[in-house]
Amino acid sequence: MSDLQTPASASAAGAATSEAPTTATAASNASSAQATGGRSFLPRNTLLRHLLVLVLCAVGAVLLLESTDLGFNAQVGYVAFYAIAAGGLTLLTGLNGQISLGHGALMAVGGYTTALLLDVEEPLPLVVVFLIAVALTSVVGAIVGVAAARLHGPYLAGATLALAVGLPGLALHFDDLLGGEQGLTVSTPDRPDWFTEIIRTLSGNPASGVKWIAYISVACLLVTYFLLANLMRSRVGRTWRAVRDQEVAAELSGINLGAWRVVAFVVSAAAAGLAGAVLALVVRLTAPTAFTIVLSLSLLTAIVIGGLGSLLGALIGSALLVFLPRLLRDAGESLDMDAAQAAEISYVVYGVILVLVMLFAPAGLVGSVRLALMKQRARRAAGRARG
Amino acid sequence: MAAATVATTLAACGGGDSGGGGGGGGSEENEASDIGITEDTIKLGAHYPLTGVAAPGYSEIPTGVEAYFDYVNANGGVNGRQIEFVYRDDAYNPTNTSQIVNQLVLEDEVFAIMSGLGTPTHNAVTDFLNSENVPDLFVSSGSRLWDDVEEKPYTFGWQPDYEIEGKIIGQYVAENFPDAKVGLFLQGDDFGEDGAAGARQYLEDQIVAEETYVPGNTDVVPQISALQAAGADLVLGFNVPSYTALSQLTALRLGYQPQWFYSNVGSDPALVGSLLARFSEGAVSDASLLDGVLTTEYIPGLDAPDNPWVQLWQQVWEESGQEGELTNYRIYGMSQAYTMVQALQSAGQNPTRDDLVAAVEQAGSEWEGPGFTPFRYSEDRHAGYSGMLVSRLQGEGSEDLTPILVTDNGDAEIEELDGEPASPPENGIPEEEPIN
């Protein structure tokens, strides 16, 4: 247990409480650079600062994709769609305090929409396809959100769980349109000539379908995180935190709790929709077996392990989701296990690692680092005050 | 490309001192002729559910494939090259399948993918494999999706597809149970659909009910009681083994005793027996419920211990030293591995990926192996075995009820196979002539 946990939340563990979940969501509470009073080379204006980070990340992503092989490029696509969905979920859970076990199903909405729109003679431009997928998923999210706004804790989890279990069944029921159990194959959109040109002049690497999809995924990830980061730092984000931490105080300040919860759910669903669209491109198939409850739980795992409410945490959690089982499996195989044993062991070790992180870093990886930094800063400030 | 050049240079340097490991016999030197092939190795990749709900049974297939490749490697390999077989777990989730197949192709750089298991899972990777020109041989699924030369020139099926199985079952029932009221118990995907379409060609007038289950939903009481209510006294099941067990237990509970006829996929007595024991929590302890059940076969299995192929598989399995008993799933894997060795031999001493595909198209229909019938491979078709026979399960063994029947999709006639099934070569390793 972290020694920073307040007595109130420790004693009320497991019980319904209106106290702020200080530790669990520590990652979301870090103030922006200038507010902490620390030295920073980043601009003070939030939008400018985020734009600068966006450009830096984009440059970093291009460097990463061009300096690694195609195999790694392909893996990046998987990290991207997990991270987009986890970003939306971390906003919902970390900032607004709602839980959703149904984000896998919302991804299915985005994925199937994309598959259907691309499966025509002359498909619409990819951007339009993605926007339609996002819009449609937002509508579904709004409907679920209206129901969800009235529910709390386990009841909300139950309702969204029903979504996760039920929605993929639609694909089996309308199998003429949605392909049934074997799913819809997604045709990869043609890669434009300018992309091939740019890659050739940039790094001399040959452009391929895999690389094209990796760039699309990373672009979607960066745009999503840019928008989400702005939202989280804005009045909207503060309102969500108020709704999460003190319902009564928030309501007294004139905040309509239900409406803001629905808005959070819609934004979160929109991200899940885009994640589903990217998944469809990366996996090249949308099938019910890809959108089971396991997907929803994986997303939840990613945001908890990374640090609730932090986009960086969601990204780290998603990267772990993709790379950790693989590393564990390879480690198992290098210990002379056969593939089946290595696969089984990797799940066990993965679970153990999750439990350890929860025990020793309950605020998640990013949250714990931030807490440690804040503690250090506080100690220094206290030292100065004394001296 | 750079890797291939380096390997070629190495081959040229080291070429003087070895005769190619014995098995080859060609006059040329071995070269690294394509990705995944070196002077002395060939790398093949595969995906299977090794964990999760689909793992029981299916996770044994790769151990069979591996056992046979080990056997071939111990006897000199293919053209002096050792076969490296890399397989990974996809937990029967298409997202995982695409991820690990990406890895097999782009990072492990396999020469070809073989034996990829499952319709939804493999469906996620055919587009990628075909766009990267990677041979995608002998998919472990009877879906008709793999026989599509136009769209998927690198993909080949292996087992008889579900439609021709449905036809053969349909004709047998129409001839031998002309008065039966037939109920269909189908998995809700193309497995059930294709099977039913085949059976309906012969049984349209006899079918009184058609019930579908959704994989994953373990309650089949509604389906089984609907079949009972419709008065079906013969039930055709196009379902996976766990649903054979579930349907048997449910029927037992409802006091429903029709003649059961399960397609090949769902009828492995050993696996169904262990599932029955598990689902019934010990109340039903073996596969005795399956006595008298009708099914189909297209390769010899454990029910025929005296078959020379089964004896070969027994020997291969014992020599491999892996844990566990020989099972029908391991035999399935070994049979696929045998076909794969034939394909590699036909492709020539220094094959490219395209040579391998050409070899299956040109020579595949001539290969003699464990399968009862020839393959349907040609330049226009990528469909696997052309037929099967009907048998009745009896304890550990089974009794053949028909001669070997061959047919094709659509309204092709069902005919008896001309000639005898092949017996294995003396040393258990095929010897195919290269196509060029």
JSON list of C-alpha atoms in Angstrom, two decimals, chain B residues 172 294 389-392 399-403:
[
{"chain": "B", "resi": 172, "resn": "TYR", "atom": "CA", "xyz": [-25.89, -42.39, -47.24]},
{"chain": "B", "resi": 294, "resn": "LEU", "atom": "CA", "xyz": [-22.36, -42.72, -37.41]},
{"chain": "B", "resi": 389, "resn": "LEU", "atom": "CA", "xyz": [-16.25, -43.00, -46.18]},
{"chain": "B", "resi": 390, "resn": "VAL", "atom": "CA", "xyz": [-19.06, -43.48, -43.69]},
{"chain": "B", "resi": 391, "resn": "SER", "atom": "CA", "xyz": [-18.36, -45.51, -40.55]},
{"chain": "B", "resi": 392, "resn": "ARG", "atom": "CA", "xyz": [-19.98, -46.51, -37.27]},
{"chain": "B", "resi": 399, "resn": "GLU", "atom": "CA", "xyz": [-16.75, -50.31, -38.69]},
{"chain": "B", "resi": 400, "resn": "ASP", "atom": "CA", "xyz": [-16.66, -49.05, -42.27]},
{"chain": "B", "resi": 401, "resn": "LEU", "atom": "CA", "xyz": [-20.15, -48.92, -43.75]},
{"chain": "B", "resi": 402, "resn": "THR", "atom": "CA", "xyz": [-19.39, -47.74, -47.28]},
{"chain": "B", "resi": 403, "resn": "PRO", "atom": "CA", "xyz": [-16.53, -48.00, -49.74]}
]
